[in-house]
XYZ file of N, CA and C in Angstrom:
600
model
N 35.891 -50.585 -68.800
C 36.303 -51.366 -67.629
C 35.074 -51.912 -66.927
N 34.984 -53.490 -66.679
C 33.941 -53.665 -65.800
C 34.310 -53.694 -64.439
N 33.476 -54.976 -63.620
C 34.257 -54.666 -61.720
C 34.930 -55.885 -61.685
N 35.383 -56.669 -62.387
C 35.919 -58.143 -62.432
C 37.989 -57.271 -62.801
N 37.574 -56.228 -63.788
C 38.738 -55.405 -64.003
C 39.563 -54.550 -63.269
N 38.627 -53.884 -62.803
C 38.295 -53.244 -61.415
C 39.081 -53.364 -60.264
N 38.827 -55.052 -59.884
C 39.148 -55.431 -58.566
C 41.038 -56.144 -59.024
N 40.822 -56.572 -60.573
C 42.568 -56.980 -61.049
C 43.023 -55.731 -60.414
N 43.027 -54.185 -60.914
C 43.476 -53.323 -60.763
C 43.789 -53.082 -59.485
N 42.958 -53.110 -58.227
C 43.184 -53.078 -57.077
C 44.248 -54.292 -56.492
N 44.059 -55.178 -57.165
C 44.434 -56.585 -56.425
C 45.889 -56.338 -57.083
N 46.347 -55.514 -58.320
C 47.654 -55.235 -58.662
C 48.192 -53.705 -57.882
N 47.866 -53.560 -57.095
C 48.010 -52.350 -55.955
C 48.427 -51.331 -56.615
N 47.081 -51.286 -57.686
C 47.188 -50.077 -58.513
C 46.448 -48.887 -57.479
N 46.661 -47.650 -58.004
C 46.025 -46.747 -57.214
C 44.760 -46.224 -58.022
N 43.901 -45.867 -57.735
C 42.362 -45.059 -58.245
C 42.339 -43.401 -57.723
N 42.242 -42.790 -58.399
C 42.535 -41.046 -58.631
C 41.082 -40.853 -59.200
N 40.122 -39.674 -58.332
C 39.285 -39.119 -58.786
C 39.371 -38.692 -60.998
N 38.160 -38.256 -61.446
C 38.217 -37.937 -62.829
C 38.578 -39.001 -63.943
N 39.013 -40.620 -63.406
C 39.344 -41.850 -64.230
C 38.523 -42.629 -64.431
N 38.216 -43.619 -65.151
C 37.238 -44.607 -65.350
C 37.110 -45.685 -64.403
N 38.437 -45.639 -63.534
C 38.230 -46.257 -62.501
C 37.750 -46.069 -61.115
N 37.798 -44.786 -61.140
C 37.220 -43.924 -59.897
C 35.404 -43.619 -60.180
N 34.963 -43.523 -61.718
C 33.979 -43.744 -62.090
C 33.030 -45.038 -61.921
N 33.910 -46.171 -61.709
C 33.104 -47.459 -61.774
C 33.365 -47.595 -60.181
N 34.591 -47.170 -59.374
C 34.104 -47.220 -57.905
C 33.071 -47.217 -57.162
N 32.579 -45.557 -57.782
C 31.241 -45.060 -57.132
C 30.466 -45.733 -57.176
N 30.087 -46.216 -58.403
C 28.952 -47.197 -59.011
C 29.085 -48.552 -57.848
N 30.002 -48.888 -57.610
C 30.198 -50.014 -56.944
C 29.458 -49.585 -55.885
N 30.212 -48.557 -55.198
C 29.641 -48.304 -53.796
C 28.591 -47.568 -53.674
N 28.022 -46.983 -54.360
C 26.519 -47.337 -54.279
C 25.728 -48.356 -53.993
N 26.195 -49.305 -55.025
C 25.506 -51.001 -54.971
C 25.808 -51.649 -53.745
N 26.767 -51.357 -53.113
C 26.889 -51.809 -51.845
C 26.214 -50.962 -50.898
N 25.954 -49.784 -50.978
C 24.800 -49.154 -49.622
C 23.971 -49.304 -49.791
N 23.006 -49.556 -51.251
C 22.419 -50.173 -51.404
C 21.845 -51.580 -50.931
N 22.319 -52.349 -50.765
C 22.721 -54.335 -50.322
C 22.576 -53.309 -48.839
N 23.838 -53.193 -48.550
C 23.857 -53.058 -47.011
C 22.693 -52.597 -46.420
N 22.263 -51.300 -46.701
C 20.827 -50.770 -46.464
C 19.590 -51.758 -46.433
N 19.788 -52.593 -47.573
C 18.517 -53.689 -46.892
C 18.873 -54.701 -45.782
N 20.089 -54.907 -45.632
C 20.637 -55.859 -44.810
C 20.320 -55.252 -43.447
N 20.497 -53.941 -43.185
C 20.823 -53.277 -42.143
C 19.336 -52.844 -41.290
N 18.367 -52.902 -42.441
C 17.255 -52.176 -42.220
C 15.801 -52.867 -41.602
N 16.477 -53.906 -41.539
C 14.828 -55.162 -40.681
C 15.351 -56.455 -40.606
N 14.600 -57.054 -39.477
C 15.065 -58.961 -39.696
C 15.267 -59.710 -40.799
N 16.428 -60.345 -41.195
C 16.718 -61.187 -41.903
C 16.745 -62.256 -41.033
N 16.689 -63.838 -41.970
C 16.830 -65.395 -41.767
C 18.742 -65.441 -41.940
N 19.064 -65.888 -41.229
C 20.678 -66.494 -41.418
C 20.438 -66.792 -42.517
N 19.720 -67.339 -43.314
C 19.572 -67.798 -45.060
C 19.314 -66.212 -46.052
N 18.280 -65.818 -45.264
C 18.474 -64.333 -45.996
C 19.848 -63.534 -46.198
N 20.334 -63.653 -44.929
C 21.618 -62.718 -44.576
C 22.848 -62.907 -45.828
N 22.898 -64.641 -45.611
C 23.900 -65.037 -46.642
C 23.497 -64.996 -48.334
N 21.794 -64.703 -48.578
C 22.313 -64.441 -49.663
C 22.790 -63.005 -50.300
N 22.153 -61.990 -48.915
C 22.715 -60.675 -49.142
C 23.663 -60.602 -49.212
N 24.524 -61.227 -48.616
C 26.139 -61.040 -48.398
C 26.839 -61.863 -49.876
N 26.134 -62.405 -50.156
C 26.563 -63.176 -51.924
C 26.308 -62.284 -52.385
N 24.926 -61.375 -52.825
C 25.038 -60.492 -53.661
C 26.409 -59.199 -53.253
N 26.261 -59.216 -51.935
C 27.262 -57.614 -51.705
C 28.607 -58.550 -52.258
N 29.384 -59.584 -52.104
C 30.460 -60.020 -52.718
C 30.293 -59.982 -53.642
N 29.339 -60.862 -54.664
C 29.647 -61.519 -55.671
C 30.202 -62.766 -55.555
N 30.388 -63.291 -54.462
C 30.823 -64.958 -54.983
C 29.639 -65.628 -53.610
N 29.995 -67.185 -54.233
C 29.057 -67.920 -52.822
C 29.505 -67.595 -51.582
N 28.323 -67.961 -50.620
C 28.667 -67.916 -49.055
C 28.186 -69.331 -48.603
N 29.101 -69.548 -47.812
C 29.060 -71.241 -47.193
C 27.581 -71.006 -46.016
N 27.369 -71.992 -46.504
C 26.251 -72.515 -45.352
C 26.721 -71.903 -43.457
N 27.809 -72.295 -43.121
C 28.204 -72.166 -41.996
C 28.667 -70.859 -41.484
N 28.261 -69.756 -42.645
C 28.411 -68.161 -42.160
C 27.779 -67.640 -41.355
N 28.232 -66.769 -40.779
C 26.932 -66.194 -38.941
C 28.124 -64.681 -39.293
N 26.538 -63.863 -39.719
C 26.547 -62.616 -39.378
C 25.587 -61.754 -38.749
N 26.062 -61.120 -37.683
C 24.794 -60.529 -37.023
C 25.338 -59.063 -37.173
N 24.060 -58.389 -38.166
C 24.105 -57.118 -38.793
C 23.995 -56.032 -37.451
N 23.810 -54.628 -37.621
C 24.696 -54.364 -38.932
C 25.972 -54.820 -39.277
N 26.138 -54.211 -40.610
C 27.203 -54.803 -41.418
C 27.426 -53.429 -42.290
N 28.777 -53.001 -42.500
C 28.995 -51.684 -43.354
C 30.190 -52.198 -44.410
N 30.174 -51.690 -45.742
C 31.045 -51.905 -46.644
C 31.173 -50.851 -47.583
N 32.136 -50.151 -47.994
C 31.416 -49.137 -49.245
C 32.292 -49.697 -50.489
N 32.297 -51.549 -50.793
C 32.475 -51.825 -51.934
C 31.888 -52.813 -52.052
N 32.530 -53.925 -51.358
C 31.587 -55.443 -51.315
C 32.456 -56.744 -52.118
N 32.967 -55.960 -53.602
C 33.484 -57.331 -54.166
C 34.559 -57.882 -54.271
N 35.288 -57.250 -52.882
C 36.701 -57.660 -53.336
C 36.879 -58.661 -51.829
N 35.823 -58.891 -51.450
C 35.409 -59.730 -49.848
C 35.835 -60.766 -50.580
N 36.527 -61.958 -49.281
C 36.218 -63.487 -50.130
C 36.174 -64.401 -48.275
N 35.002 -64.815 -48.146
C 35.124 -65.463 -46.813
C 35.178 -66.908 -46.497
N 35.736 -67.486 -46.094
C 35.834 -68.895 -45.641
C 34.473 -69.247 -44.842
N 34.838 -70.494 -44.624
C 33.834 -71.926 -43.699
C 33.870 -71.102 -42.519
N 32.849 -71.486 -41.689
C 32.628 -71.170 -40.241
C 32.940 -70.033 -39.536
N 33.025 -69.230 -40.840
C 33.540 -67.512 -40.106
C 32.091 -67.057 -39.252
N 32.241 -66.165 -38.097
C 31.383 -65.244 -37.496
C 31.918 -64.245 -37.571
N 31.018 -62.990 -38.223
C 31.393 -61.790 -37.553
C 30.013 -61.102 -37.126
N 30.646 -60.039 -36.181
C 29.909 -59.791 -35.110
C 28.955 -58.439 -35.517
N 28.646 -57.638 -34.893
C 27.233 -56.723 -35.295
C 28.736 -55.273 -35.311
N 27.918 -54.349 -36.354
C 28.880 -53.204 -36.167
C 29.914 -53.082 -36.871
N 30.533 -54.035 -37.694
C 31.777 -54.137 -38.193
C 31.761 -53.380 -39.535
N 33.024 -52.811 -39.923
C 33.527 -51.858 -41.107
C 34.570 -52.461 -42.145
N 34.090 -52.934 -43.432
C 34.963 -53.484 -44.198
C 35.320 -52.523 -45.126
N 36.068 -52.028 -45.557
C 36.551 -51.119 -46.289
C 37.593 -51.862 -47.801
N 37.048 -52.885 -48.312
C 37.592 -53.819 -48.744
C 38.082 -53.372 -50.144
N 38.265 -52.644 -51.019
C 38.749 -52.065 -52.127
C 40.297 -53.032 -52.599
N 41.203 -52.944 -51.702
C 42.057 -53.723 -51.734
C 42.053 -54.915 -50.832
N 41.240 -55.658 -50.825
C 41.284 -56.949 -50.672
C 40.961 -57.634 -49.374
N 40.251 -58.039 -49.086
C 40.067 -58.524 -47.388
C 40.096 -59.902 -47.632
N 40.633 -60.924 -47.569
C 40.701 -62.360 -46.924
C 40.398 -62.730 -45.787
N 38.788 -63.783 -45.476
C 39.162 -64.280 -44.179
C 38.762 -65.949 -44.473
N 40.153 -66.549 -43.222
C 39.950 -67.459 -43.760
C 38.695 -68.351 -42.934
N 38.882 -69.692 -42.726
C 38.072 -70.728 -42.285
C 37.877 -70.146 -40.790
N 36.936 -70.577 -39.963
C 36.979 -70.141 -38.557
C 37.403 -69.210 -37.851
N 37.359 -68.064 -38.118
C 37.713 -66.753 -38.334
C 36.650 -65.743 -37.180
N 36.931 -65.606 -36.590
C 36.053 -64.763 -35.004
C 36.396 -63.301 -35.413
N 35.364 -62.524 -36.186
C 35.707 -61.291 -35.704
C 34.491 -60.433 -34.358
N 35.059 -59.736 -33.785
C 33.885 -58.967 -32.573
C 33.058 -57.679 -33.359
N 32.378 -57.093 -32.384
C 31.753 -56.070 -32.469
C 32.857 -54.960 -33.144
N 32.280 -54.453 -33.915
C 33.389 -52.521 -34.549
C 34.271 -53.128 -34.791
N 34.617 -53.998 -35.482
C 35.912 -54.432 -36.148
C 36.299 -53.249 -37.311
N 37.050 -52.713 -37.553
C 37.710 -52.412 -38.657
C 38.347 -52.635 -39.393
N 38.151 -53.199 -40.478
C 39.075 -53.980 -41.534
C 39.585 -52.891 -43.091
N 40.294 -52.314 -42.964
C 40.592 -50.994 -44.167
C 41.802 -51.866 -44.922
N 41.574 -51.365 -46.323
C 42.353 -51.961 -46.995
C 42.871 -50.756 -48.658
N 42.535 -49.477 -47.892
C 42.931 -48.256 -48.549
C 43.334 -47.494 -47.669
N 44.499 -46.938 -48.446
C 45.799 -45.735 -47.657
C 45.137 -44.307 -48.566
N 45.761 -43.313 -48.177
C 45.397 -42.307 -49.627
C 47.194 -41.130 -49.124
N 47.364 -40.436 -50.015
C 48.817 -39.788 -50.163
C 49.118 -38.859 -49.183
N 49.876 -38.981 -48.597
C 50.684 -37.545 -47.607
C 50.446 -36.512 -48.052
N 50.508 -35.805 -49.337
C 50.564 -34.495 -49.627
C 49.024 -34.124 -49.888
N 49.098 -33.274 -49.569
C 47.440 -32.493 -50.217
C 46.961 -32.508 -51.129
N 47.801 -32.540 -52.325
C 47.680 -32.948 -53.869
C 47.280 -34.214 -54.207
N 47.914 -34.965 -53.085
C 47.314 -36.306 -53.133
C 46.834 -37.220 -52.501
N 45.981 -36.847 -51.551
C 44.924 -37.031 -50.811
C 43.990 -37.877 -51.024
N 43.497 -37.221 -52.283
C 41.817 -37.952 -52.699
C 42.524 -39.348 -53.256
N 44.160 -39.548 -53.837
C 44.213 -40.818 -54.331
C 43.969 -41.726 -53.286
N 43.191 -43.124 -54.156
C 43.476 -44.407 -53.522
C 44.107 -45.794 -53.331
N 45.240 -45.759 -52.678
C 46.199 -46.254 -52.829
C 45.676 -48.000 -51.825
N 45.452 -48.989 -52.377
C 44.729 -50.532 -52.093
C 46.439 -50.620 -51.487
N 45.795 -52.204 -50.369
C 46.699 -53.307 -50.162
C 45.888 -53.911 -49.292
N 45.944 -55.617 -49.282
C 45.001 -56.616 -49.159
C 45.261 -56.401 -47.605
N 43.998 -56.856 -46.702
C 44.030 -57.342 -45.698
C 44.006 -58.962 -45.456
N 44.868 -59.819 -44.797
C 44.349 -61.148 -45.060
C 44.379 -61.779 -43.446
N 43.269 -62.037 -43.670
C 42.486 -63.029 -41.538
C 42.658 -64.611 -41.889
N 43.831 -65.244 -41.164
C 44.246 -66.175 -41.161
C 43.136 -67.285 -40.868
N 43.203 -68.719 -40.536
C 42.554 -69.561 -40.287
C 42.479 -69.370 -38.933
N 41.079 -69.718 -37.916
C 40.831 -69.575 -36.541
C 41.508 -68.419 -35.718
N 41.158 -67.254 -36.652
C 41.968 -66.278 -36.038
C 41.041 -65.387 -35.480
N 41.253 -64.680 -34.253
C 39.911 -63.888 -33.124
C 40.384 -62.620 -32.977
N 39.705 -61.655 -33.890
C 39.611 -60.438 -33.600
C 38.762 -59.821 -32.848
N 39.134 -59.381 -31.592
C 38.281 -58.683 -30.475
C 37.726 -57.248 -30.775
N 36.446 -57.230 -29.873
C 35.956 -56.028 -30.437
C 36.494 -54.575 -30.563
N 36.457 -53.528 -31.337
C 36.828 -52.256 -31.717
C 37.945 -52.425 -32.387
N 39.293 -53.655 -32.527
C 40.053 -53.498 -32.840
C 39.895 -52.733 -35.080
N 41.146 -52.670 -34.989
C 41.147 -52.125 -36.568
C 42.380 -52.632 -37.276
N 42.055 -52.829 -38.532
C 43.528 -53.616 -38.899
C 43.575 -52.491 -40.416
N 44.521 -52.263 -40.250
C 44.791 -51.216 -41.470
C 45.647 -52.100 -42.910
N 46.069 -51.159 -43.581
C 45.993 -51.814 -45.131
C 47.532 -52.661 -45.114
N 47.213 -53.793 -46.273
C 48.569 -54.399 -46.015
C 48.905 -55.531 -45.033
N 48.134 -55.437 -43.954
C 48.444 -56.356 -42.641
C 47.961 -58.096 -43.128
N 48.681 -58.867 -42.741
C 48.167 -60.300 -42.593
C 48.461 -60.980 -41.398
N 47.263 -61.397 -40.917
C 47.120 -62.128 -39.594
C 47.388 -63.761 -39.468
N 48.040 -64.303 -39.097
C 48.871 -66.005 -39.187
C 47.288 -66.232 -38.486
N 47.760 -67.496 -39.063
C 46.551 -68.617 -38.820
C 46.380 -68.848 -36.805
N 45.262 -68.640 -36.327
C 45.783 -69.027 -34.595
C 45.920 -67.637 -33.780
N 45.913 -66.592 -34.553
C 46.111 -65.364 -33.533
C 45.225 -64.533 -33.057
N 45.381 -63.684 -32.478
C 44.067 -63.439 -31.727
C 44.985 -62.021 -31.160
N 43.922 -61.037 -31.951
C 43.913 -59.384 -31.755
C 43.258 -58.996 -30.595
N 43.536 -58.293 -29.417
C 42.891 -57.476 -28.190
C 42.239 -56.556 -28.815
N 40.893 -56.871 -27.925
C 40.152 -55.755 -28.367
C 40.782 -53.933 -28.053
N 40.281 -53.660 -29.340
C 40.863 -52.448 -29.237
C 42.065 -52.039 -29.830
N 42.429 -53.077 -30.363
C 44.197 -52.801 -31.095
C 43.760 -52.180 -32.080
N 44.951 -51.919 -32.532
C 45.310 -50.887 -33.786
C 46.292 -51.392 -34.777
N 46.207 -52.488 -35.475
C 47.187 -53.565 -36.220
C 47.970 -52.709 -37.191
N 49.049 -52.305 -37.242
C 49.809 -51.839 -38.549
C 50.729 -52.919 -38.736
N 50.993 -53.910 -38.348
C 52.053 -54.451 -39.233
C 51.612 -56.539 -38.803
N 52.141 -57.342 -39.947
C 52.071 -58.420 -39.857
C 51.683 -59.167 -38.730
N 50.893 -59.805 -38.064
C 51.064 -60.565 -36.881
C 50.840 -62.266 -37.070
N 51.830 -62.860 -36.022
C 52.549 -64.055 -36.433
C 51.825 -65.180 -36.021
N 51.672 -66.149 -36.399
C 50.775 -67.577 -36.386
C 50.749 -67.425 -34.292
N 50.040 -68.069 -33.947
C 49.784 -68.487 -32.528
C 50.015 -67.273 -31.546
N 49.907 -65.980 -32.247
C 50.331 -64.848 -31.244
C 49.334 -64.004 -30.872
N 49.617 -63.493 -29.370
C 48.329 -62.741 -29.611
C 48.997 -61.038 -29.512
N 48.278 -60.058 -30.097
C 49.089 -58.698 -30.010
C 47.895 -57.694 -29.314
N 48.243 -56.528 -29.094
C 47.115 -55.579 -28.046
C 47.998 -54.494 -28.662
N 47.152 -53.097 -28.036
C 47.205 -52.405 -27.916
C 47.414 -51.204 -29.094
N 47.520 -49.893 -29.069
C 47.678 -48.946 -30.395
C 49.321 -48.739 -30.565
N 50.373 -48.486 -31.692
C 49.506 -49.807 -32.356
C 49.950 -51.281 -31.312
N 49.310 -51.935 -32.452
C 49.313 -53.444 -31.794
C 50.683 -54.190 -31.779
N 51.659 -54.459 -30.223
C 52.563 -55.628 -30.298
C 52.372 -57.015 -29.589
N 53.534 -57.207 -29.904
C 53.782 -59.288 -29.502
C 52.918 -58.738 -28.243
N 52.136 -59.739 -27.613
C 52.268 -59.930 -26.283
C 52.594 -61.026 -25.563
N 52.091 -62.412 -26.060
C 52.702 -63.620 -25.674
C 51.961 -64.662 -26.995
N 52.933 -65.723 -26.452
C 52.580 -66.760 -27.839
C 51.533 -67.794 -27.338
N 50.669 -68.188 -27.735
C 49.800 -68.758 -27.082
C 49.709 -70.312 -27.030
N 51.056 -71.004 -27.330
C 51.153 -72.119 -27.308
C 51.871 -72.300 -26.105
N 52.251 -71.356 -25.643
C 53.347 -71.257 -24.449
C 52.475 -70.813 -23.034
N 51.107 -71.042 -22.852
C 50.241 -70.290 -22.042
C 49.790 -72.191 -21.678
N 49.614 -71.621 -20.220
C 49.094 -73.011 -19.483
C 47.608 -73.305 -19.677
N 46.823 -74.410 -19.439
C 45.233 -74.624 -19.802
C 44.940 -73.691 -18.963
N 45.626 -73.308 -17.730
C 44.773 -72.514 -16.525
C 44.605 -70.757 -17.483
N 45.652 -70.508 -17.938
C 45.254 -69.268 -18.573
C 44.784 -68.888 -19.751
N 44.980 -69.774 -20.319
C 43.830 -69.902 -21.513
C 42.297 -69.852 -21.258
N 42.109 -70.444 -19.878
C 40.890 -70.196 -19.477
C 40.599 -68.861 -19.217
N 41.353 -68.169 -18.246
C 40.948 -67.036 -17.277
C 42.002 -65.614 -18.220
N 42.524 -66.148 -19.361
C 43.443 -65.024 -19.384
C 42.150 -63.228 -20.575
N 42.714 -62.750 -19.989
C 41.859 -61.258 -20.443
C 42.472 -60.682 -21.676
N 41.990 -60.548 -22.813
C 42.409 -59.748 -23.592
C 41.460 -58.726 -24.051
């Protein structure tokens, strides 16, 4: 198995169980990613440096218009795929095994958490790792500390309170708060005056 196989397997929300060839080529992965990260993390980089670290920790290109201000934590790297004009912010946790999508213009804050592995209820099955994709819609603003757990997809336009706790879908133009995270209002329905001054 190589990591091109690897990531099919994850991306078919297969599970990875210690003692398999797939739990074998994990490690290997995530090594190579504390590795990457560790230099990323460890002295000044050029916005040109940054992005090509972040190509190597993916594996695919990074657009010119990427802004990351490290640190930056991952313990896989290649199952990332990031759009145009994304920022994310210093501090953030990708846990990307099963899949992280973000799309074009994409705001994440400080301590973001992005997990995209569950593991089993029972004790017996614990150590398994059970993937499902995370996917960050177009111009979508995740505030700082929030965390979005496995499975979740964020509509294009929405915008997470800092501090939420996302377990389930959230819907184009909405914004959600709190642990976990619900509706709070739709943001097409908000006047210019509170769009200005409104707090999340």
């Amino acid at each position: 198995m190589d990591t091109a196989q690897l990531i099919q397997h994850f991306n078919q929300g297969k599970s990875v169980t210690p003692g398999t060839p797939e739990h074998d080529l994990l490690l290997q992965c995530s090594n190579e990613a504390m590795r990457i990260t560790a230099e990323l993390n460890a002295a000044y980089h050029s916005p040109e440096q940054i992005r090509e670290l972040m190509s190597q920790l993916t594996g695919k290109p990074i657009d010119a218009t990427f802004t990351l201000f490290p640190p930056f934590y991952s313990d896989f790297g290649k199952n990332i795929t990031i759009g145009k004009n994304v920022f994310i912010n210093a501090c953030c946790c990708f846990q990307d095994q099963g899949g992280i999508h973000i799309g074009d213009g994409a705001l994440i804050g400080h301590r973001v958490v992005l997990a995209t592995i569950n593991h089993g209820f029972l004790p017996e099955e614990r150590s398994c790792c059970r993937p499902a994709p995370v996917v960050i819609g177009r111009n979508v603003w995740i505030g700082s500390g929030a965390v979005v757990l496995p499975g979740v997809s964020i509509g294009e336009n929405a915008i997470v309170a800092a501090g939420a706790v996302v377990t389930r879908d959230v819907d184009p133009g909405c914004i959600v708060a709190g642990i976990p995270a619900r509706f709070v209002r739709s943001i097409a329905g908000m006047s210019p005056q509170e769009k200005q001054s409104y707090i999340i």
